[in-house]
Amino acid sequence: MLIGVIADDFTGASDIANTLAKGVAPEGGLRTAQFAGVPNVSADPTLEAGVISLKSRSAPVDEAVADSLAALQWLRDQGCEQIIFKYCSTFDSTRAGNIGPVADALADALDAKGVLVCPAFPTTGRTVYQGHLFVFDRLLSESGMQHHPLTPMTDPDLRRWLGHQTKSKIGHLPLKSVLAGVHETKNILSTEMMKGSRFIVADAVTDDDLLALGETVAGRPLVTGGSGIALGLPRNLIQAGKAKGDGVQYAAVTGPEAILAGSCSGATRGQVALHAKNHPTLAIDVLGVMSGTVTVANLVAFIKANRGLAPLVYSSGTPEEVKDLQSKYGREAVSAKLDELFATTAQQLLKDGYRRIVVAGGETSGAVAKAIAEQLDASAMKIGPEIDPGVPILTLGTDQPVALALKSGNFGAEDFFAKALQMMEDSS
């Protein structure tokens, strides 16, 4: 294994695994697998990249650091030459962490200096300019992320926000230097390192900028960012003759289908609304979930009654509705109860022969993927074709593989749900 990724949630892990597997033309990508947590066995020796999915974005800081260091040790044991710490392209974190503390711990373990920080993902509208993070034409703090129930992002200045989380000095790699070429970007990194900057926030507004940054960090032990930062990394290894460039391999998966949505993002709510026009949908009564009157049996019964019709069950409330529920029951209690509901539902569907499952929401995806991996006793998820930017099809298991699509709340076109199920059946 050449590249190892430590991702702070499951959908983010799928996102960067997709980037590494796809690569860029003409070179192609890396043979990549995503793992639900730190594996307890060695990886397939034919893999060129491994992505470990953690639930460290919303975990307590100490737990996030410990889990990330455990992932690092396993990846180094597999021979990884370069480590990527992957966080969301909207830099989701509280003022107290977790991005800064985890990045510090990884840098300490790898003795890494001049570590790049770049969450940009221009394909989905996330860009960094003058050290500030934008979502399309809005600053991060005006994009809707300021209302996120777990990690409200109220400051778009990455240097300032990261500065709340780490005592390390933070530098800046401006866009004009990125545009000047790789020689200039390497000079800026060297200059910032001499100034004592441990982390360097890099501007990027196009994929070409990310490719330039990828060439800049070739051979560096640690890189941090969104999935976009990995765009140019396969090229480095393929051109060096270390990798083959045949990353995406997929065989069609057929069988019963289900869609589970646990995100309250505006994008997911729009996807649910469009899907509901032509497909059966069931809105989950979260109050009923908390009181025990809404159960796994209710969800499974609805899905099985609508087999073949792309049934969707969802708990995608508005920010106001979510806030009211959290104030009544507590944020962690609501999240844990819904995660358990979706995870157990997925396991029951698996027992009943369901092999195509689409999931929306980072926390929900993590719970479902981990539950399915445990039931199949298979931790490695192979990376298939891309459905929409940042969201690939994943397959898990060998004899009768299960196809998954794990969608971050804000990702995907409006018709994502139906399109994902259709693509799972298409081997072309």
Tab-separated table of C-alpha atoms in Angstrom:
chain	number	residue	atom	x	y	z
A	1	MET	CA	0.000	0.000	0.000
A	2	LEU	CA	1.361	3.396	-1.021
A	3	ILE	CA	-1.118	5.990	0.262
A	4	GLY	CA	-3.059	5.747	3.518
A	5	VAL	CA	-5.992	7.961	4.387
A	6	ILE	CA	-7.426	8.669	7.821
A	7	ALA	CA	-10.938	10.045	7.262
A	8	ASP	CA	-12.992	11.607	10.028
A	9	ASP	CA	-16.320	10.218	8.809
A	10	PHE	CA	-17.675	7.538	6.474
A	11	THR	CA	-19.037	9.626	3.606
A	12	GLY	CA	-15.848	11.667	3.561
A	13	ALA	CA	-13.905	8.422	3.340
A	14	SER	CA	-15.964	7.343	0.322
A	15	ASP	CA	-15.394	10.735	-1.244
A	16	ILE	CA	-11.589	10.595	-1.076
A	17	ALA	CA	-11.497	6.883	-1.918
A	18	ASN	CA	-13.373	7.790	-5.089
A	19	THR	CA	-10.831	10.524	-5.869
A	20	LEU	CA	-7.882	8.169	-5.424
A	21	ALA	CA	-9.468	5.350	-7.448
A	22	LYS	CA	-10.521	7.621	-10.302
A	23	GLY	CA	-7.370	9.743	-10.534
A	24	VAL	CA	-6.995	11.984	-13.579
A	25	ALA	CA	-6.501	11.279	-17.262
A	26	PRO	CA	-4.423	9.946	-18.814
A	27	GLU	CA	-2.716	8.225	-15.866
A	28	GLY	CA	-5.760	6.906	-13.979
A	29	GLY	CA	-6.038	6.085	-10.295
A	30	LEU	CA	-5.002	3.664	-7.580
A	31	ARG	CA	-6.472	0.317	-6.531
A	32	THR	CA	-8.322	1.539	-3.479
A	33	ALA	CA	-10.375	0.092	-0.646
A	34	GLN	CA	-12.294	1.759	2.160
A	35	PHE	CA	-12.331	0.210	5.621
A	36	ALA	CA	-15.008	0.550	8.282
A	37	GLY	CA	-12.722	1.402	11.190
A	38	VAL	CA	-9.215	0.091	11.779
A	39	PRO	CA	-8.948	-3.479	10.419
A	40	ASN	CA	-7.643	-6.263	12.643
A	41	VAL	CA	-6.023	-8.079	9.703
A	42	SER	CA	-3.520	-7.064	7.046
A	43	ALA	CA	-4.726	-5.520	3.794
A	44	ASP	CA	-4.843	-7.215	0.401
A	45	PRO	CA	-1.267	-6.783	-0.886
A	46	THR	CA	-2.539	-5.719	-4.334
A	47	LEU	CA	-4.095	-2.549	-2.890
A	48	GLU	CA	-2.308	0.704	-3.627
A	49	ALA	CA	-4.389	2.959	-1.367
A	50	GLY	CA	-6.388	2.343	1.788
A	51	VAL	CA	-8.931	4.679	3.375
A	52	ILE	CA	-9.873	4.141	7.017
A	53	SER	CA	-13.295	5.488	7.943
A	54	LEU	CA	-13.485	6.789	11.488
A	55	LYS	CA	-16.215	8.560	13.410
A	56	SER	CA	-13.783	11.124	14.758
A	57	ARG	CA	-15.399	14.290	13.420
A	58	SER	CA	-17.943	14.451	16.226
A	59	ALA	CA	-16.127	12.331	18.835
A	60	PRO	CA	-14.492	13.811	21.964
A	61	VAL	CA	-11.051	15.209	21.152
A	62	ASP	CA	-9.081	12.574	23.081
A	63	GLU	CA	-10.997	9.765	21.404
A	64	ALA	CA	-10.548	11.305	17.952
A	65	VAL	CA	-6.792	11.587	18.479
A	66	ALA	CA	-6.442	8.029	19.824
A	67	ASP	CA	-8.485	6.526	16.970
A	68	SER	CA	-6.513	8.492	14.376
A	69	LEU	CA	-3.179	7.344	15.804
A	70	ALA	CA	-4.386	3.727	15.775
A	71	ALA	CA	-5.344	4.144	12.116
A	72	LEU	CA	-1.947	5.667	11.389
A	73	GLN	CA	-0.141	2.706	12.932
A	74	TRP	CA	-2.100	0.186	10.859
A	75	LEU	CA	-1.495	2.146	7.644
A	76	ARG	CA	2.215	2.394	8.344
A	77	ASP	CA	2.280	-1.351	9.002
A	78	GLN	CA	0.868	-1.815	5.468
A	79	GLY	CA	3.814	0.129	4.059
A	80	CYS	CA	2.132	3.471	3.295
A	81	GLU	CA	4.576	6.130	2.145
A	82	GLN	CA	2.213	9.084	2.468
A	83	ILE	CA	-0.636	9.765	4.903
A	84	ILE	CA	-3.637	11.996	4.228
A	85	PHE	CA	-5.778	13.284	7.075
A	86	LYS	CA	-9.120	13.805	5.362
A	87	TYR	CA	-11.781	16.125	6.795
A	88	CYS	CA	-14.871	17.682	5.251
A	89	SER	CA	-14.630	20.227	2.444
A	90	THR	CA	-16.556	22.559	4.754
A	91	PHE	CA	-13.906	22.056	7.494
A	92	ASP	CA	-16.527	20.779	9.957
A	93	SER	CA	-15.178	21.185	13.495
A	94	THR	CA	-15.877	23.020	16.706
A	95	ARG	CA	-13.623	25.769	18.055
A	96	ALA	CA	-12.018	23.180	20.349
A	97	GLY	CA	-11.322	20.581	17.622
A	98	ASN	CA	-11.091	18.045	16.184
A	99	ILE	CA	-9.075	18.961	13.092
A	100	GLY	CA	-6.263	20.777	14.903
A	101	PRO	CA	-5.631	18.205	17.656
A	102	VAL	CA	-5.681	15.260	15.222
A	103	ALA	CA	-3.411	17.053	12.746
A	104	ASP	CA	-0.986	17.895	15.562
A	105	ALA	CA	-0.891	14.286	16.763
A	106	LEU	CA	-0.291	12.904	13.262
A	107	ALA	CA	2.399	15.493	12.555
A	108	ASP	CA	4.131	14.589	15.819
A	109	ALA	CA	4.042	10.872	14.983
A	110	LEU	CA	5.389	11.422	11.471
A	111	ASP	CA	7.778	14.262	12.363
A	112	ALA	CA	6.055	16.233	9.608
A	113	LYS	CA	6.683	19.941	9.012
A	114	GLY	CA	5.083	22.380	6.600
A	115	VAL	CA	1.870	20.344	6.467
A	116	LEU	CA	-0.611	21.468	3.814
A	117	VAL	CA	-4.163	22.366	4.895
A	118	CYS	CA	-6.631	22.578	1.995
A	119	PRO	CA	-10.309	21.535	2.144
A	120	ALA	CA	-11.048	22.867	-1.381
A	121	PHE	CA	-13.269	20.763	-3.669
A	122	PRO	CA	-14.119	23.079	-6.619
A	123	THR	CA	-16.350	20.509	-8.354
A	124	THR	CA	-18.841	20.884	-5.504
A	125	GLY	CA	-18.295	24.618	-5.049
A	126	ARG	CA	-15.832	24.509	-2.133
A	127	THR	CA	-12.924	26.868	-2.773
A	128	VAL	CA	-10.268	28.571	-0.662
A	129	TYR	CA	-9.144	32.125	-1.399
A	130	GLN	CA	-7.051	34.394	0.828
A	131	GLY	CA	-7.280	31.661	3.429
A	132	HIS	CA	-11.099	31.874	3.523
A	133	LEU	CA	-13.410	28.978	2.673
A	134	PHE	CA	-16.258	29.566	0.233
A	135	VAL	CA	-19.257	27.421	-0.708
A	136	PHE	CA	-19.992	28.524	-4.258
A	137	ASP	CA	-20.303	32.341	-4.027
A	138	ARG	CA	-20.890	32.460	-0.259
A	139	LEU	CA	-18.472	32.530	2.606
A	140	LEU	CA	-18.695	29.351	4.662
A	141	SER	CA	-20.330	31.237	7.523
A	142	GLU	CA	-23.160	32.354	5.198
A	143	SER	CA	-23.648	29.052	3.362
A	144	GLY	CA	-26.024	27.332	5.788
A	145	MET	CA	-23.175	25.579	7.584
A	146	GLN	CA	-23.531	28.109	10.399
A	147	HIS	CA	-26.689	26.135	11.341
A	148	HIS	CA	-25.067	22.678	11.360
A	149	PRO	CA	-26.431	20.786	14.413
A	150	LEU	CA	-23.064	19.278	15.431
A	151	THR	CA	-20.357	21.558	14.002
A	152	PRO	CA	-21.768	25.019	13.246
A	153	MET	CA	-19.213	26.862	11.093
A	154	THR	CA	-19.413	30.546	11.989
A	155	ASP	CA	-16.000	31.698	10.750
A	156	PRO	CA	-14.729	31.203	7.152
A	157	ASP	CA	-11.116	32.176	7.972
A	158	LEU	CA	-9.345	28.807	8.097
A	159	ARG	CA	-6.226	30.214	9.718
A	160	ARG	CA	-8.245	31.779	12.503
A	161	TRP	CA	-10.530	28.747	13.007
A	162	LEU	CA	-7.605	26.321	13.022
A	163	GLY	CA	-5.806	28.705	15.347
A	164	HIS	CA	-8.472	28.046	17.984
A	165	GLN	CA	-7.625	24.328	17.836
A	166	THR	CA	-3.827	24.232	17.830
A	167	LYS	CA	-0.912	26.121	19.336
A	168	SER	CA	1.128	25.463	16.195
A	169	LYS	CA	1.960	28.372	13.914
A	170	ILE	CA	-0.174	28.574	10.767
A	171	GLY	CA	1.062	29.954	7.442
A	172	HIS	CA	-0.559	30.725	4.101
A	173	LEU	CA	0.088	29.656	0.497
A	174	PRO	CA	-1.701	32.316	-1.607
A	175	LEU	CA	-3.387	31.697	-4.936
A	176	LYS	CA	-0.932	33.877	-6.846
A	177	SER	CA	1.870	31.524	-5.779
A	178	VAL	CA	-0.137	28.434	-6.751
A	179	LEU	CA	-0.741	29.937	-10.184
A	180	ALA	CA	2.971	30.709	-10.549
A	181	GLY	CA	3.790	26.994	-10.630
A	182	VAL	CA	5.160	24.158	-8.553
A	183	HIS	CA	8.621	25.693	-8.176
A	184	GLU	CA	7.044	28.736	-6.507
A	185	THR	CA	4.731	26.710	-4.261
A	186	LYS	CA	7.652	24.642	-3.013
A	187	ASN	CA	9.575	27.850	-2.284
A	188	ILE	CA	6.635	29.228	-0.291
A	189	LEU	CA	6.346	26.021	1.719
A	190	SER	CA	10.082	26.152	2.492
A	191	THR	CA	9.835	29.810	3.504
A	192	GLU	CA	6.850	29.147	5.771
A	193	MET	CA	8.665	26.210	7.384
A	194	MET	CA	11.667	28.443	8.109
A	195	LYS	CA	9.256	30.883	9.778
A	196	GLY	CA	8.151	28.047	12.032
A	197	SER	CA	4.777	27.361	10.392
A	198	ARG	CA	3.716	23.792	11.046
A	199	PHE	CA	0.484	24.048	9.060
A	200	ILE	CA	0.069	25.994	5.816
A	201	VAL	CA	-3.397	26.891	4.537
A	202	ALA	CA	-3.353	26.714	0.733
A	203	ASP	CA	-5.645	28.607	-1.617
A	204	ALA	CA	-7.273	26.624	-4.456
A	205	VAL	CA	-10.174	27.606	-6.704
A	206	THR	CA	-9.874	25.098	-9.584
A	207	ASP	CA	-8.914	21.458	-10.081
A	208	ASP	CA	-5.733	22.673	-11.794
A	209	ASP	CA	-4.779	24.359	-8.524
A	210	LEU	CA	-5.281	21.059	-6.693
A	211	LEU	CA	-3.179	19.210	-9.255
A	212	ALA	CA	-0.393	21.741	-8.732
A	213	LEU	CA	-0.642	21.298	-4.964
A	214	GLY	CA	-0.591	17.523	-5.413
A	215	GLU	CA	2.694	17.763	-7.303
A	216	THR	CA	4.020	20.138	-4.652
A	217	VAL	CA	3.492	17.658	-1.811
A	218	ALA	CA	4.838	14.581	-3.625
A	219	GLY	CA	6.828	12.553	-1.124
A	220	ARG	CA	5.740	14.534	1.930
A	221	PRO	CA	4.760	12.282	4.829
A	222	LEU	CA	1.543	14.091	5.778
A	223	VAL	CA	-1.073	16.068	3.862
A	224	THR	CA	-4.422	17.303	5.199
A	225	GLY	CA	-7.526	18.417	3.377
A	226	GLY	CA	-10.778	17.524	1.701
A	227	SER	CA	-10.945	14.873	-0.985
A	228	GLY	CA	-9.743	17.350	-3.602
A	229	ILE	CA	-6.242	17.423	-2.155
A	230	ALA	CA	-5.814	13.805	-3.310
A	231	LEU	CA	-6.618	14.612	-6.935
A	232	GLY	CA	-3.025	14.746	-8.141
A	233	LEU	CA	-1.451	12.211	-5.770
A	234	PRO	CA	-2.065	9.043	-7.862
A	235	ARG	CA	-0.290	10.725	-10.791
A	236	ASN	CA	2.850	11.151	-8.672
A	237	LEU	CA	3.014	7.414	-7.970
A	238	ILE	CA	2.006	6.240	-11.445
A	239	GLN	CA	4.583	8.448	-13.147
A	240	ALA	CA	7.199	7.155	-10.709
A	241	GLY	CA	6.342	3.587	-11.762
A	242	LYS	CA	5.058	2.596	-8.311
A	243	ALA	CA	1.376	2.186	-9.264
A	244	LYS	CA	-0.461	0.814	-12.325
A	245	GLY	CA	-3.313	3.280	-12.870
A	246	ASP	CA	-6.227	0.798	-12.984
A	247	GLY	CA	-8.136	1.939	-9.925
A	248	VAL	CA	-11.883	1.533	-10.680
A	249	GLN	CA	-13.169	-2.025	-11.133
A	250	TYR	CA	-16.864	-2.912	-10.776
A	251	ALA	CA	-19.350	-5.710	-11.521
A	252	ALA	CA	-23.095	-5.022	-11.500
A	253	VAL	CA	-25.103	-5.808	-8.352
A	254	THR	CA	-28.784	-6.654	-8.634
A	255	GLY	CA	-31.413	-7.406	-6.029
A	256	PRO	CA	-33.849	-5.621	-3.704
A	257	GLU	CA	-33.206	-1.971	-2.894
A	258	ALA	CA	-33.657	0.546	-0.070
A	259	ILE	CA	-32.825	4.178	0.650
A	260	LEU	CA	-32.108	5.410	4.191
A	261	ALA	CA	-31.746	9.158	4.741
A	262	GLY	CA	-30.643	10.632	8.057
A	263	SER	CA	-29.351	14.032	6.962
A	264	CYS	CA	-31.031	17.385	7.638
A	265	SER	CA	-29.020	19.291	5.007
A	266	GLY	CA	-30.829	21.402	2.436
A	267	ALA	CA	-29.482	19.245	-0.401
A	268	THR	CA	-30.789	16.018	1.113
A	269	ARG	CA	-34.182	17.533	1.862
A	270	GLY	CA	-34.425	18.581	-1.790
A	271	GLN	CA	-33.458	15.083	-2.935
A	272	VAL	CA	-36.091	13.563	-0.661
A	273	ALA	CA	-38.752	15.932	-2.002
A	274	LEU	CA	-37.979	15.074	-5.629
A	275	HIS	CA	-37.839	11.335	-4.959
A	276	ALA	CA	-41.195	11.469	-3.164
A	277	LYS	CA	-42.925	12.658	-6.344
A	278	ASN	CA	-42.529	9.266	-8.014
A	279	HIS	CA	-41.544	6.803	-5.289
A	280	PRO	CA	-42.926	5.652	-1.910
A	281	THR	CA	-41.438	7.531	1.042
A	282	LEU	CA	-41.844	7.265	4.800
A	283	ALA	CA	-41.047	10.167	7.108
A	284	ILE	CA	-39.736	8.895	10.428
A	285	ASP	CA	-41.426	10.335	13.500
A	286	VAL	CA	-38.360	11.068	15.626
A	287	LEU	CA	-40.492	11.604	18.709
A	288	GLY	CA	-41.815	8.098	18.138
A	289	VAL	CA	-38.273	6.791	17.787
A	290	MET	CA	-37.276	8.361	21.086
A	291	SER	CA	-40.362	6.972	22.858
A	292	GLY	CA	-39.997	3.523	21.290
A	293	THR	CA	-43.220	3.522	19.274
A	294	VAL	CA	-41.352	3.693	15.936
A	295	THR	CA	-39.165	0.615	15.501
A	296	VAL	CA	-36.990	-1.255	13.034
A	297	ALA	CA	-39.955	-3.488	12.240
A	298	ASN	CA	-41.943	-0.463	11.044
A	299	LEU	CA	-39.216	0.649	8.648
A	300	VAL	CA	-38.498	-2.832	7.310
A	301	ALA	CA	-42.201	-3.520	6.758
A	302	PHE	CA	-42.578	-0.333	4.704
A	303	ILE	CA	-39.495	-1.075	2.595
A	304	LYS	CA	-40.509	-4.689	1.924
A	305	ALA	CA	-44.070	-3.664	1.037
A	306	ASN	CA	-42.639	-1.375	-1.662
A	307	ARG	CA	-39.943	-3.675	-3.037
A	308	GLY	CA	-38.957	-2.722	-6.580
A	309	LEU	CA	-40.240	0.852	-6.196
A	310	ALA	CA	-37.073	2.418	-4.707
A	311	PRO	CA	-38.622	3.003	-1.253
A	312	LEU	CA	-37.137	5.737	0.929
A	313	VAL	CA	-37.327	6.188	4.705
A	314	TYR	CA	-35.996	9.432	6.093
A	315	SER	CA	-35.552	11.545	9.211
A	316	SER	CA	-34.457	14.692	7.374
A	317	GLY	CA	-35.991	17.474	9.449
A	318	THR	CA	-35.460	21.212	9.103
A	319	PRO	CA	-32.741	22.850	11.244
A	320	GLU	CA	-35.481	24.230	13.509
A	321	GLU	CA	-37.095	20.817	13.992
A	322	VAL	CA	-33.742	19.231	14.752
A	323	LYS	CA	-32.914	21.952	17.265
A	324	ASP	CA	-36.216	21.428	19.081
A	325	LEU	CA	-35.637	17.673	19.340
A	326	GLN	CA	-32.080	18.152	20.558
A	327	SER	CA	-33.172	20.611	23.217
A	328	LYS	CA	-35.742	18.107	24.488
A	329	TYR	CA	-33.672	14.897	24.442
A	330	GLY	CA	-30.058	16.040	24.034
A	331	ARG	CA	-28.025	16.145	20.828
A	332	GLU	CA	-26.068	12.953	21.418
A	333	ALA	CA	-29.130	10.969	22.496
A	334	VAL	CA	-31.109	11.832	19.338
A	335	SER	CA	-28.146	11.105	17.071
A	336	ALA	CA	-27.354	7.775	18.770
A	337	LYS	CA	-30.980	6.607	18.663
A	338	LEU	CA	-31.359	7.360	14.960
A	339	ASP	CA	-27.983	5.803	14.108
A	340	GLU	CA	-29.018	2.621	15.906
A	341	LEU	CA	-32.384	2.587	14.131
A	342	PHE	CA	-30.856	2.899	10.661
A	343	ALA	CA	-28.002	0.467	11.374
A	344	THR	CA	-30.276	-2.250	12.704
A	345	THR	CA	-32.710	-1.688	9.833
A	346	ALA	CA	-29.870	-2.210	7.357
A	347	GLN	CA	-28.812	-5.428	9.076
A	348	GLN	CA	-32.358	-6.783	8.928
A	349	LEU	CA	-32.640	-5.857	5.243
A	350	LEU	CA	-29.378	-7.679	4.607
A	351	LYS	CA	-30.799	-10.821	6.254
A	352	ASP	CA	-33.842	-10.487	3.990
A	353	GLY	CA	-31.690	-10.447	0.830
A	354	TYR	CA	-31.404	-6.712	0.163
A	355	ARG	CA	-28.223	-5.977	-1.790
A	356	ARG	CA	-28.554	-2.361	-2.954
A	357	ILE	CA	-28.642	0.256	-0.196
A	358	VAL	CA	-28.299	4.019	-0.541
A	359	VAL	CA	-27.599	6.076	2.586
A	360	ALA	CA	-27.640	9.858	3.071
A	361	GLY	CA	-25.865	11.627	5.940
A	362	GLY	CA	-22.375	11.200	7.344
A	363	GLU	CA	-23.336	9.856	10.767
A	364	THR	CA	-26.045	7.620	9.318
A	365	SER	CA	-23.690	6.268	6.642
A	366	GLY	CA	-21.079	5.453	9.249
A	367	ALA	CA	-23.526	3.532	11.395
A	368	VAL	CA	-24.983	1.602	8.455
A	369	ALA	CA	-21.645	0.763	6.822
A	370	LYS	CA	-20.166	-0.482	10.068
A	371	ALA	CA	-23.232	-2.610	10.830
A	372	ILE	CA	-23.177	-4.205	7.377
A	373	ALA	CA	-19.418	-4.811	7.534
A	374	GLU	CA	-19.814	-6.566	10.894
A	375	GLN	CA	-22.658	-8.723	9.625
A	376	LEU	CA	-20.736	-9.760	6.507
A	377	ASP	CA	-17.471	-10.089	8.454
A	378	ALA	CA	-15.755	-8.109	5.701
A	379	SER	CA	-14.104	-4.757	6.378
A	380	ALA	CA	-12.772	-3.829	2.907
A	381	MET	CA	-15.167	-1.919	0.648
A	382	LYS	CA	-14.063	-1.819	-2.981
A	383	ILE	CA	-14.436	1.433	-4.895
A	384	GLY	CA	-16.656	1.417	-7.978
A	385	PRO	CA	-17.832	4.080	-10.440
A	386	GLU	CA	-18.751	7.603	-9.393
A	387	ILE	CA	-22.472	8.373	-9.116
A	388	ASP	CA	-22.142	12.121	-8.584
A	389	PRO	CA	-19.023	14.136	-7.705
A	390	GLY	CA	-17.523	12.714	-4.532
A	391	VAL	CA	-19.889	9.740	-4.193
A	392	PRO	CA	-18.866	6.327	-5.601
A	393	ILE	CA	-20.553	2.958	-5.493
A	394	LEU	CA	-18.956	0.724	-2.856
A	395	THR	CA	-19.131	-3.060	-2.805
A	396	LEU	CA	-18.722	-5.191	0.279
A	397	GLY	CA	-18.409	-8.969	0.462
A	398	THR	CA	-17.403	-11.548	-2.148
A	399	ASP	CA	-19.948	-14.351	-2.731
A	400	GLN	CA	-22.990	-12.079	-2.967
A	401	PRO	CA	-21.611	-8.549	-2.722
A	402	VAL	CA	-23.705	-5.708	-1.362
A	403	ALA	CA	-23.619	-2.360	-3.178
A	404	LEU	CA	-23.639	0.773	-1.053
A	405	ALA	CA	-23.774	4.479	-1.819
A	406	LEU	CA	-22.819	6.618	1.180
A	407	LYS	CA	-23.758	10.225	0.496
A	408	SER	CA	-22.698	13.206	2.547
A	409	GLY	CA	-25.680	15.398	3.348
A	410	ASN	CA	-24.710	18.213	0.983
A	411	PHE	CA	-23.565	16.031	-1.950
A	412	GLY	CA	-25.368	14.697	-4.989
A	413	ALA	CA	-27.713	15.988	-7.685
A	414	GLU	CA	-31.439	16.220	-7.005
A	415	ASP	CA	-32.094	12.841	-8.649
A	416	PHE	CA	-29.280	11.137	-6.721
A	417	PHE	CA	-31.321	8.410	-5.017
A	418	ALA	CA	-32.898	6.855	-8.106
A	419	LYS	CA	-29.717	7.334	-10.136
A	420	ALA	CA	-27.592	5.547	-7.533
A	421	LEU	CA	-29.839	2.490	-7.507
A	422	GLN	CA	-29.872	2.334	-11.299
A	423	MET	CA	-26.085	2.627	-11.593
A	424	MET	CA	-25.597	-0.244	-9.154
A	425	GLU	CA	-27.307	-2.534	-11.671
A	426	ASP	CA	-25.266	-1.239	-14.621
A	427	SER	CA	-21.864	-2.862	-15.226
A	428	SER	CA	-20.985	-0.705	-18.252
